[in-house]
PDB file as gemmi writes it, atoms N, CA and C in Angstrom:
CRYST1    1.000    1.000    1.000  90.00  90.00  90.00 P 1                      
ATOM      1  N   MET A   1      -0.898  44.726  29.252  1.00  0.00           N  
ATOM      2  CA  MET A   1      -2.128  44.088  28.838  1.00  0.00           C  
ATOM      3  C   MET A   1      -2.560  43.057  29.879  1.00  0.00           C  
ATOM      4  N   TYR A   2      -1.612  42.270  30.363  1.00  0.00           N  
ATOM      5  CA  TYR A   2      -1.938  41.237  31.343  1.00  0.00           C  
ATOM      6  C   TYR A   2      -2.540  41.852  32.605  1.00  0.00           C  
ATOM      7  N   GLU A   3      -1.944  42.925  33.078  1.00  0.00           N  
ATOM      8  CA  GLU A   3      -2.448  43.573  34.287  1.00  0.00           C  
ATOM      9  C   GLU A   3      -3.878  44.070  34.081  1.00  0.00           C  
ATOM     10  N   MET A   4      -4.161  44.638  32.927  1.00  0.00           N  
ATOM     11  CA  MET A   4      -5.502  45.115  32.644  1.00  0.00           C  
ATOM     12  C   MET A   4      -6.482  43.950  32.601  1.00  0.00           C  
ATOM     13  N   CYS A   5      -6.129  42.906  31.889  1.00  0.00           N  
ATOM     14  CA  CYS A   5      -7.050  41.788  31.686  1.00  0.00           C  
ATOM     15  C   CYS A   5      -7.344  41.012  32.959  1.00  0.00           C  
ATOM     16  N   LYS A   6      -6.380  40.920  33.854  1.00  0.00           N  
ATOM     17  CA  LYS A   6      -6.624  40.164  35.081  1.00  0.00           C  
ATOM     18  C   LYS A   6      -7.211  41.036  36.181  1.00  0.00           C  
ATOM     19  N   GLY A   7      -7.433  42.317  35.873  1.00  0.00           N  
ATOM     20  CA  GLY A   7      -7.975  43.246  36.851  1.00  0.00           C  
ATOM     21  C   GLY A   7      -9.437  42.991  37.153  1.00  0.00           C  
ATOM     22  N   GLY A   8     -10.070  43.951  37.766  1.00  0.00           N  
ATOM     23  CA  GLY A   8     -11.472  43.840  38.161  1.00  0.00           C  
ATOM     24  C   GLY A   8     -12.409  43.785  36.971  1.00  0.00           C  
ATOM     25  N   SER A   9     -13.679  44.030  37.233  1.00  0.00           N  
ATOM     26  CA  SER A   9     -14.700  43.887  36.192  1.00  0.00           C  
ATOM     27  C   SER A   9     -14.483  44.841  35.023  1.00  0.00           C  
ATOM     28  N   THR A  10     -13.985  46.043  35.285  1.00  0.00           N  
ATOM     29  CA  THR A  10     -13.729  46.990  34.191  1.00  0.00           C  
ATOM     30  C   THR A  10     -12.618  46.478  33.295  1.00  0.00           C  
ATOM     31  N   GLY A  11     -11.530  46.008  33.901  1.00  0.00           N  
ATOM     32  CA  GLY A  11     -10.422  45.460  33.111  1.00  0.00           C  
ATOM     33  C   GLY A  11     -10.840  44.236  32.326  1.00  0.00           C  
ATOM     34  N   ARG A  12     -11.652  43.411  32.948  1.00  0.00           N  
ATOM     35  CA  ARG A  12     -12.158  42.206  32.267  1.00  0.00           C  
ATOM     36  C   ARG A  12     -12.984  42.605  31.056  1.00  0.00           C  
ATOM     37  N   ALA A  13     -13.869  43.559  31.219  1.00  0.00           N  
ATOM     38  CA  ALA A  13     -14.711  44.013  30.106  1.00  0.00           C  
ATOM     39  C   ALA A  13     -13.851  44.580  28.981  1.00  0.00           C  
ATOM     40  N   GLU A  14     -12.848  45.359  29.333  1.00  0.00           N  
ATOM     41  CA  GLU A  14     -11.952  45.912  28.318  1.00  0.00           C  
ATOM     42  C   GLU A  14     -11.212  44.805  27.585  1.00  0.00           C  
ATOM     43  N   CYS A  15     -10.809  43.790  28.310  1.00  0.00           N  
ATOM     44  CA  CYS A  15     -10.087  42.663  27.706  1.00  0.00           C  
ATOM     45  C   CYS A  15     -10.997  41.889  26.744  1.00  0.00           C  
ATOM     46  N   VAL A  16     -12.231  41.653  27.150  1.00  0.00           N  
ATOM     47  CA  VAL A  16     -13.182  40.957  26.273  1.00  0.00           C  
ATOM     48  C   VAL A  16     -13.394  41.762  24.999  1.00  0.00           C  
ATOM     49  N   LEU A  17     -13.594  43.068  25.135  1.00  0.00           N  
ATOM     50  CA  LEU A  17     -13.802  43.907  23.952  1.00  0.00           C  
ATOM     51  C   LEU A  17     -12.557  43.939  23.066  1.00  0.00           C  
ATOM     52  N   TYR A  18     -11.392  44.016  23.674  1.00  0.00           N  
ATOM     53  CA  TYR A  18     -10.141  44.037  22.918  1.00  0.00           C  
ATOM     54  C   TYR A  18      -9.968  42.748  22.125  1.00  0.00           C  
ATOM     55  N   THR A  19     -10.148  41.614  22.787  1.00  0.00           N  
ATOM     56  CA  THR A  19      -9.944  40.338  22.105  1.00  0.00           C  
ATOM     57  C   THR A  19     -11.031  40.092  21.055  1.00  0.00           C  
ATOM     58  N   ALA A  20     -12.251  40.558  21.323  1.00  0.00           N  
ATOM     59  CA  ALA A  20     -13.316  40.434  20.314  1.00  0.00           C  
ATOM     60  C   ALA A  20     -12.952  41.240  19.071  1.00  0.00           C  
ATOM     61  N   GLY A  21     -12.428  42.440  19.279  1.00  0.00           N  
ATOM     62  CA  GLY A  21     -12.016  43.275  18.149  1.00  0.00           C  
ATOM     63  C   GLY A  21     -10.886  42.643  17.359  1.00  0.00           C  
ATOM     64  N   LEU A  22      -9.919  42.060  18.059  1.00  0.00           N  
ATOM     65  CA  LEU A  22      -8.830  41.361  17.364  1.00  0.00           C  
ATOM     66  C   LEU A  22      -9.369  40.194  16.549  1.00  0.00           C  
ATOM     67  N   ALA A  23     -10.227  39.394  17.170  1.00  0.00           N  
ATOM     68  CA  ALA A  23     -10.781  38.218  16.481  1.00  0.00           C  
ATOM     69  C   ALA A  23     -11.553  38.629  15.236  1.00  0.00           C  
ATOM     70  N   GLN A  24     -12.372  39.660  15.363  1.00  0.00           N  
ATOM     71  CA  GLN A  24     -13.163  40.110  14.221  1.00  0.00           C  
ATOM     72  C   GLN A  24     -12.273  40.727  13.145  1.00  0.00           C  
ATOM     73  N   GLY A  25     -11.253  41.447  13.556  1.00  0.00           N  
ATOM     74  CA  GLY A  25     -10.330  42.038  12.592  1.00  0.00           C  
ATOM     75  C   GLY A  25      -9.571  40.981  11.804  1.00  0.00           C  
ATOM     76  N   ILE A  26      -9.124  39.939  12.489  1.00  0.00           N  
ATOM     77  CA  ILE A  26      -8.428  38.842  11.811  1.00  0.00           C  
ATOM     78  C   ILE A  26      -9.364  38.148  10.830  1.00  0.00           C  
ATOM     79  N   ALA A  27     -10.617  37.940  11.235  1.00  0.00           N  
ATOM     80  CA  ALA A  27     -11.598  37.286  10.357  1.00  0.00           C  
ATOM     81  C   ALA A  27     -11.892  38.146   9.127  1.00  0.00           C  
ATOM     82  N   ILE A  28     -12.061  39.443   9.327  1.00  0.00           N  
ATOM     83  CA  ILE A  28     -12.357  40.346   8.204  1.00  0.00           C  
ATOM     84  C   ILE A  28     -11.180  40.402   7.236  1.00  0.00           C  
ATOM     85  N   GLN A  29      -9.962  40.415   7.779  1.00  0.00           N  
ATOM     86  CA  GLN A  29      -8.785  40.444   6.914  1.00  0.00           C  
ATOM     87  C   GLN A  29      -8.726  39.202   6.034  1.00  0.00           C  
ATOM     88  N   ALA A  30      -9.020  38.039   6.606  1.00  0.00           N  
ATOM     89  CA  ALA A  30      -8.998  36.796   5.821  1.00  0.00           C  
ATOM     90  C   ALA A  30     -10.050  36.852   4.717  1.00  0.00           C  
ATOM     91  N   ILE A  31     -11.232  37.359   5.041  1.00  0.00           N  
ATOM     92  CA  ILE A  31     -12.300  37.464   4.039  1.00  0.00           C  
ATOM     93  C   ILE A  31     -11.900  38.452   2.941  1.00  0.00           C  
ATOM     94  N   ALA A  32     -11.406  39.608   3.331  1.00  0.00           N  
ATOM     95  CA  ALA A  32     -11.038  40.644   2.363  1.00  0.00           C  
ATOM     96  C   ALA A  32      -9.926  40.182   1.426  1.00  0.00           C  
ATOM     97  N   ASN A  33      -9.007  39.387   1.966  1.00  0.00           N  
ATOM     98  CA  ASN A  33      -7.889  38.898   1.162  1.00  0.00           C  
ATOM     99  C   ASN A  33      -8.159  37.545   0.519  1.00  0.00           C  
ATOM    100  N   LYS A  34      -9.388  37.067   0.675  1.00  0.00           N  
ATOM    101  CA  LYS A  34      -9.810  35.774   0.121  1.00  0.00           C  
ATOM    102  C   LYS A  34      -8.850  34.664   0.537  1.00  0.00           C  
ATOM    103  N   GLN A  35      -8.564  34.647   1.847  1.00  0.00           N  
ATOM    104  CA  GLN A  35      -7.653  33.652   2.409  1.00  0.00           C  
ATOM    105  C   GLN A  35      -8.427  32.683   3.305  1.00  0.00           C  
ATOM    106  N   THR A  36      -7.849  31.531   3.482  1.00  0.00           N  
ATOM    107  CA  THR A  36      -8.385  30.574   4.433  1.00  0.00           C  
ATOM    108  C   THR A  36      -8.131  31.120   5.833  1.00  0.00           C  
ATOM    109  N   PRO A  37      -9.089  31.011   6.735  1.00  0.00           N  
ATOM    110  CA  PRO A  37      -8.854  31.497   8.104  1.00  0.00           C  
ATOM    111  C   PRO A  37      -7.642  30.821   8.744  1.00  0.00           C  
ATOM    112  N   SER A  38      -6.933  31.562   9.562  1.00  0.00           N  
ATOM    113  CA  SER A  38      -5.745  31.034  10.238  1.00  0.00           C  
ATOM    114  C   SER A  38      -6.105  30.151  11.417  1.00  0.00           C  
ATOM    115  N   TYR A  39      -7.264  30.401  11.993  1.00  0.00           N  
ATOM    116  CA  TYR A  39      -7.750  29.572  13.084  1.00  0.00           C  
ATOM    117  C   TYR A  39      -9.261  29.472  12.971  1.00  0.00           C  
ATOM    118  N   CYS A  40      -9.824  28.469  13.620  1.00  0.00           N  
ATOM    119  CA  CYS A  40     -11.259  28.188  13.474  1.00  0.00           C  
ATOM    120  C   CYS A  40     -11.918  28.070  14.843  1.00  0.00           C  
ATOM    121  N   LYS A  41     -12.312  29.202  15.395  1.00  0.00           N  
ATOM    122  CA  LYS A  41     -12.998  29.233  16.679  1.00  0.00           C  
ATOM    123  C   LYS A  41     -14.405  28.683  16.497  1.00  0.00           C  
ATOM    124  N   PRO A  42     -14.771  27.675  17.278  1.00  0.00           N  
ATOM    125  CA  PRO A  42     -16.141  27.161  17.180  1.00  0.00           C  
ATOM    126  C   PRO A  42     -17.156  28.258  17.517  1.00  0.00           C  
ATOM    127  N   ASP A  43     -18.279  28.252  16.852  1.00  0.00           N  
ATOM    128  CA  ASP A  43     -19.305  29.269  17.075  1.00  0.00           C  
ATOM    129  C   ASP A  43     -19.777  29.320  18.526  1.00  0.00           C  
ATOM    130  N   LYS A  44     -19.767  28.173  19.194  1.00  0.00           N  
ATOM    131  CA  LYS A  44     -20.264  28.127  20.573  1.00  0.00           C  
ATOM    132  C   LYS A  44     -19.300  28.757  21.581  1.00  0.00           C  
ATOM    133  N   VAL A  45     -18.079  29.027  21.190  1.00  0.00           N  
ATOM    134  CA  VAL A  45     -17.104  29.659  22.078  1.00  0.00           C  
ATOM    135  C   VAL A  45     -17.383  31.164  22.110  1.00  0.00           C  
ATOM    136  N   THR A  46     -17.622  31.687  23.302  1.00  0.00           N  
ATOM    137  CA  THR A  46     -17.955  33.113  23.453  1.00  0.00           C  
ATOM    138  C   THR A  46     -16.694  33.971  23.460  1.00  0.00           C  
ATOM    139  N   TYR A  47     -16.886  35.272  23.284  1.00  0.00           N  
ATOM    140  CA  TYR A  47     -15.745  36.180  23.366  1.00  0.00           C  
ATOM    141  C   TYR A  47     -15.207  36.241  24.790  1.00  0.00           C  
ATOM    142  N   GLY A  48     -16.054  35.993  25.772  1.00  0.00           N  
ATOM    143  CA  GLY A  48     -15.577  35.887  27.149  1.00  0.00           C  
ATOM    144  C   GLY A  48     -14.617  34.730  27.313  1.00  0.00           C  
ATOM    145  N   GLN A  49     -14.932  33.614  26.676  1.00  0.00           N  
ATOM    146  CA  GLN A  49     -14.043  32.459  26.723  1.00  0.00           C  
ATOM    147  C   GLN A  49     -12.750  32.740  25.965  1.00  0.00           C  
ATOM    148  N   VAL A  50     -12.851  33.429  24.852  1.00  0.00           N  
ATOM    149  CA  VAL A  50     -11.652  33.802  24.090  1.00  0.00           C  
ATOM    150  C   VAL A  50     -10.741  34.670  24.965  1.00  0.00           C  
ATOM    151  N   ALA A  51     -11.334  35.618  25.685  1.00  0.00           N  
ATOM    152  CA  ALA A  51     -10.548  36.461  26.592  1.00  0.00           C  
ATOM    153  C   ALA A  51      -9.892  35.607  27.672  1.00  0.00           C  
ATOM    154  N   ASP A  52     -10.625  34.635  28.214  1.00  0.00           N  
ATOM    155  CA  ASP A  52     -10.056  33.742  29.233  1.00  0.00           C  
ATOM    156  C   ASP A  52      -8.837  32.992  28.693  1.00  0.00           C  
ATOM    157  N   ILE A  53      -8.936  32.524  27.471  1.00  0.00           N  
ATOM    158  CA  ILE A  53      -7.834  31.796  26.837  1.00  0.00           C  
ATOM    159  C   ILE A  53      -6.627  32.716  26.659  1.00  0.00           C  
ATOM    160  N   PHE A  54      -6.888  33.938  26.236  1.00  0.00           N  
ATOM    161  CA  PHE A  54      -5.828  34.939  26.054  1.00  0.00           C  
ATOM    162  C   PHE A  54      -5.158  35.264  27.392  1.00  0.00           C  
ATOM    163  N   ILE A  55      -5.957  35.475  28.425  1.00  0.00           N  
ATOM    164  CA  ILE A  55      -5.409  35.779  29.748  1.00  0.00           C  
ATOM    165  C   ILE A  55      -4.559  34.612  30.252  1.00  0.00           C  
ATOM    166  N   LYS A  56      -5.028  33.403  30.026  1.00  0.00           N  
ATOM    167  CA  LYS A  56      -4.260  32.216  30.441  1.00  0.00           C  
ATOM    168  C   LYS A  56      -2.922  32.168  29.717  1.00  0.00           C  
ATOM    169  N   ALA A  57      -2.920  32.485  28.433  1.00  0.00           N  
ATOM    170  CA  ALA A  57      -1.663  32.493  27.672  1.00  0.00           C  
ATOM    171  C   ALA A  57      -0.704  33.542  28.243  1.00  0.00           C  
ATOM    172  N   LEU A  58      -1.224  34.710  28.577  1.00  0.00           N  
ATOM    173  CA  LEU A  58      -0.388  35.757  29.172  1.00  0.00           C  
ATOM    174  C   LEU A  58       0.153  35.322  30.531  1.00  0.00           C  
ATOM    175  N   HIS A  59      -0.675  34.638  31.287  1.00  0.00           N  
ATOM    176  CA  HIS A  59      -0.257  34.156  32.606  1.00  0.00           C  
ATOM    177  C   HIS A  59       0.782  33.045  32.491  1.00  0.00           C  
ATOM    178  N   ASP A  60       0.520  32.081  31.600  1.00  0.00           N  
ATOM    179  CA  ASP A  60       1.376  30.894  31.489  1.00  0.00           C  
ATOM    180  C   ASP A  60       2.728  31.171  30.839  1.00  0.00           C  
ATOM    181  N   GLU A  61       2.806  32.222  30.036  1.00  0.00           N  
ATOM    182  CA  GLU A  61       4.045  32.496  29.315  1.00  0.00           C  
ATOM    183  C   GLU A  61       4.480  33.956  29.509  1.00  0.00           C  
ATOM    184  N   PRO A  62       4.917  34.296  30.720  1.00  0.00           N  
ATOM    185  CA  PRO A  62       5.297  35.688  30.986  1.00  0.00           C  
ATOM    186  C   PRO A  62       6.445  36.187  30.113  1.00  0.00           C  
ATOM    187  N   ALA A  63       7.260  35.291  29.610  1.00  0.00           N  
ATOM    188  CA  ALA A  63       8.384  35.704  28.753  1.00  0.00           C  
ATOM    189  C   ALA A  63       7.911  36.305  27.435  1.00  0.00           C  
ATOM    190  N   LEU A  64       6.659  36.073  27.073  1.00  0.00           N  
ATOM    191  CA  LEU A  64       6.123  36.619  25.822  1.00  0.00           C  
ATOM    192  C   LEU A  64       5.498  38.001  25.988  1.00  0.00           C  
ATOM    193  N   ARG A  65       5.321  38.454  27.211  1.00  0.00           N  
ATOM    194  CA  ARG A  65       4.562  39.686  27.463  1.00  0.00           C  
ATOM    195  C   ARG A  65       5.193  40.939  26.869  1.00  0.00           C  
ATOM    196  N   HIS A  66       6.445  40.873  26.446  1.00  0.00           N  
ATOM    197  CA  HIS A  66       7.064  42.033  25.802  1.00  0.00           C  
ATOM    198  C   HIS A  66       6.588  42.187  24.356  1.00  0.00           C  
ATOM    199  N   LEU A  67       5.996  41.139  23.814  1.00  0.00           N  
ATOM    200  CA  LEU A  67       5.500  41.170  22.437  1.00  0.00           C  
ATOM    201  C   LEU A  67       4.190  41.948  22.366  1.00  0.00           C  
ATOM    202  N   PRO A  68       3.864  42.467  21.176  1.00  0.00           N  
ATOM    203  CA  PRO A  68       2.556  43.108  21.034  1.00  0.00           C  
ATOM    204  C   PRO A  68       1.442  42.119  21.388  1.00  0.00           C  
ATOM    205  N   ALA A  69       0.437  42.605  22.069  1.00  0.00           N  
ATOM    206  CA  ALA A  69      -0.668  41.745  22.498  1.00  0.00           C  
ATOM    207  C   ALA A  69      -1.312  41.028  21.316  1.00  0.00           C  
ATOM    208  N   ALA A  70      -1.395  41.697  20.180  1.00  0.00           N  
ATOM    209  CA  ALA A  70      -2.015  41.083  18.999  1.00  0.00           C  
ATOM    210  C   ALA A  70      -1.225  39.864  18.528  1.00  0.00           C  
ATOM    211  N   VAL A  71       0.086  39.908  18.663  1.00  0.00           N  
ATOM    212  CA  VAL A  71       0.927  38.779  18.260  1.00  0.00           C  
ATOM    213  C   VAL A  71       0.668  37.592  19.183  1.00  0.00           C  
ATOM    214  N   ILE A  72       0.602  37.846  20.474  1.00  0.00           N  
ATOM    215  CA  ILE A  72       0.325  36.771  21.434  1.00  0.00           C  
ATOM    216  C   ILE A  72      -1.074  36.210  21.194  1.00  0.00           C  
ATOM    217  N   PHE A  73      -2.041  37.090  20.963  1.00  0.00           N  
ATOM    218  CA  PHE A  73      -3.418  36.662  20.716  1.00  0.00           C  
ATOM    219  C   PHE A  73      -3.481  35.758  19.492  1.00  0.00           C  
ATOM    220  N   TYR A  74      -2.886  36.196  18.398  1.00  0.00           N  
ATOM    221  CA  TYR A  74      -2.926  35.440  17.148  1.00  0.00           C  
ATOM    222  C   TYR A  74      -2.297  34.052  17.332  1.00  0.00           C  
ATOM    223  N   GLY A  75      -1.113  34.010  17.914  1.00  0.00           N  
ATOM    224  CA  GLY A  75      -0.446  32.733  18.127  1.00  0.00           C  
ATOM    225  C   GLY A  75      -1.245  31.801  19.022  1.00  0.00           C  
ATOM    226  N   THR A  76      -1.882  32.364  20.023  1.00  0.00           N  
ATOM    227  CA  THR A  76      -2.696  31.561  20.933  1.00  0.00           C  
ATOM    228  C   THR A  76      -3.910  30.991  20.217  1.00  0.00           C  
ATOM    229  N   MET A  77      -4.578  31.801  19.432  1.00  0.00           N  
ATOM    230  CA  MET A  77      -5.783  31.334  18.735  1.00  0.00           C  
ATOM    231  C   MET A  77      -5.433  30.241  17.725  1.00  0.00           C  
ATOM    232  N   VAL A  78      -4.331  30.405  17.008  1.00  0.00           N  
ATOM    233  CA  VAL A  78      -3.903  29.390  16.033  1.00  0.00           C  
ATOM    234  C   VAL A  78      -3.607  28.071  16.741  1.00  0.00           C  
ATOM    235  N   LYS A  79      -2.997  28.164  17.910  1.00  0.00           N  
ATOM    236  CA  LYS A  79      -2.648  26.969  18.680  1.00  0.00           C  
ATOM    237  C   LYS A  79      -3.889  26.294  19.282  1.00  0.00           C  
ATOM    238  N   VAL A  80      -4.789  27.092  19.836  1.00  0.00           N  
ATOM    239  CA  VAL A  80      -5.956  26.551  20.548  1.00  0.00           C  
ATOM    240  C   VAL A  80      -7.061  26.125  19.601  1.00  0.00           C  
ATOM    241  N   PHE A  81      -7.245  26.846  18.502  1.00  0.00           N  
ATOM    242  CA  PHE A  81      -8.341  26.577  17.567  1.00  0.00           C  
ATOM    243  C   PHE A  81      -7.832  26.302  16.155  1.00  0.00           C  
ATOM    244  N   PRO A  82      -7.054  25.238  15.977  1.00  0.00           N  
ATOM    245  CA  PRO A  82      -6.551  24.960  14.622  1.00  0.00           C  
ATOM    246  C   PRO A  82      -7.707  24.576  13.687  1.00  0.00           C  
ATOM    247  N   CYS A  83      -7.564  24.942  12.445  1.00  0.00           N  
ATOM    248  CA  CYS A  83      -8.554  24.529  11.436  1.00  0.00           C  
ATOM    249  C   CYS A  83      -8.226  23.102  11.021  1.00  0.00           C  
ATOM    250  N   GLU A  84      -9.241  22.297  10.913  1.00  0.00           N  
ATOM    251  CA  GLU A  84      -9.017  20.890  10.556  1.00  0.00           C  
ATOM    252  C   GLU A  84      -9.367  20.631   9.127  1.00  0.00           C  
TER     253      GLU A  84                                                      
END                                                                             
């Protein structure tokens, strides 16, 4: 996942779409299960920025790269965008 996301424009686009899909899936699951969201991304934060945050997490913590990308994404979003 890290190699794809840090790649050229095609890899970047795929990474943005992947992380957008994860973010939307997590949000829909919380709504469907009538749960409080696990993280609270400000509306002004774009999916491009979310992808940047995800790529940074993959870069900064290479020991986590064996985990499913969705697990790393979720943990990163909870850490970066806590609900107050």
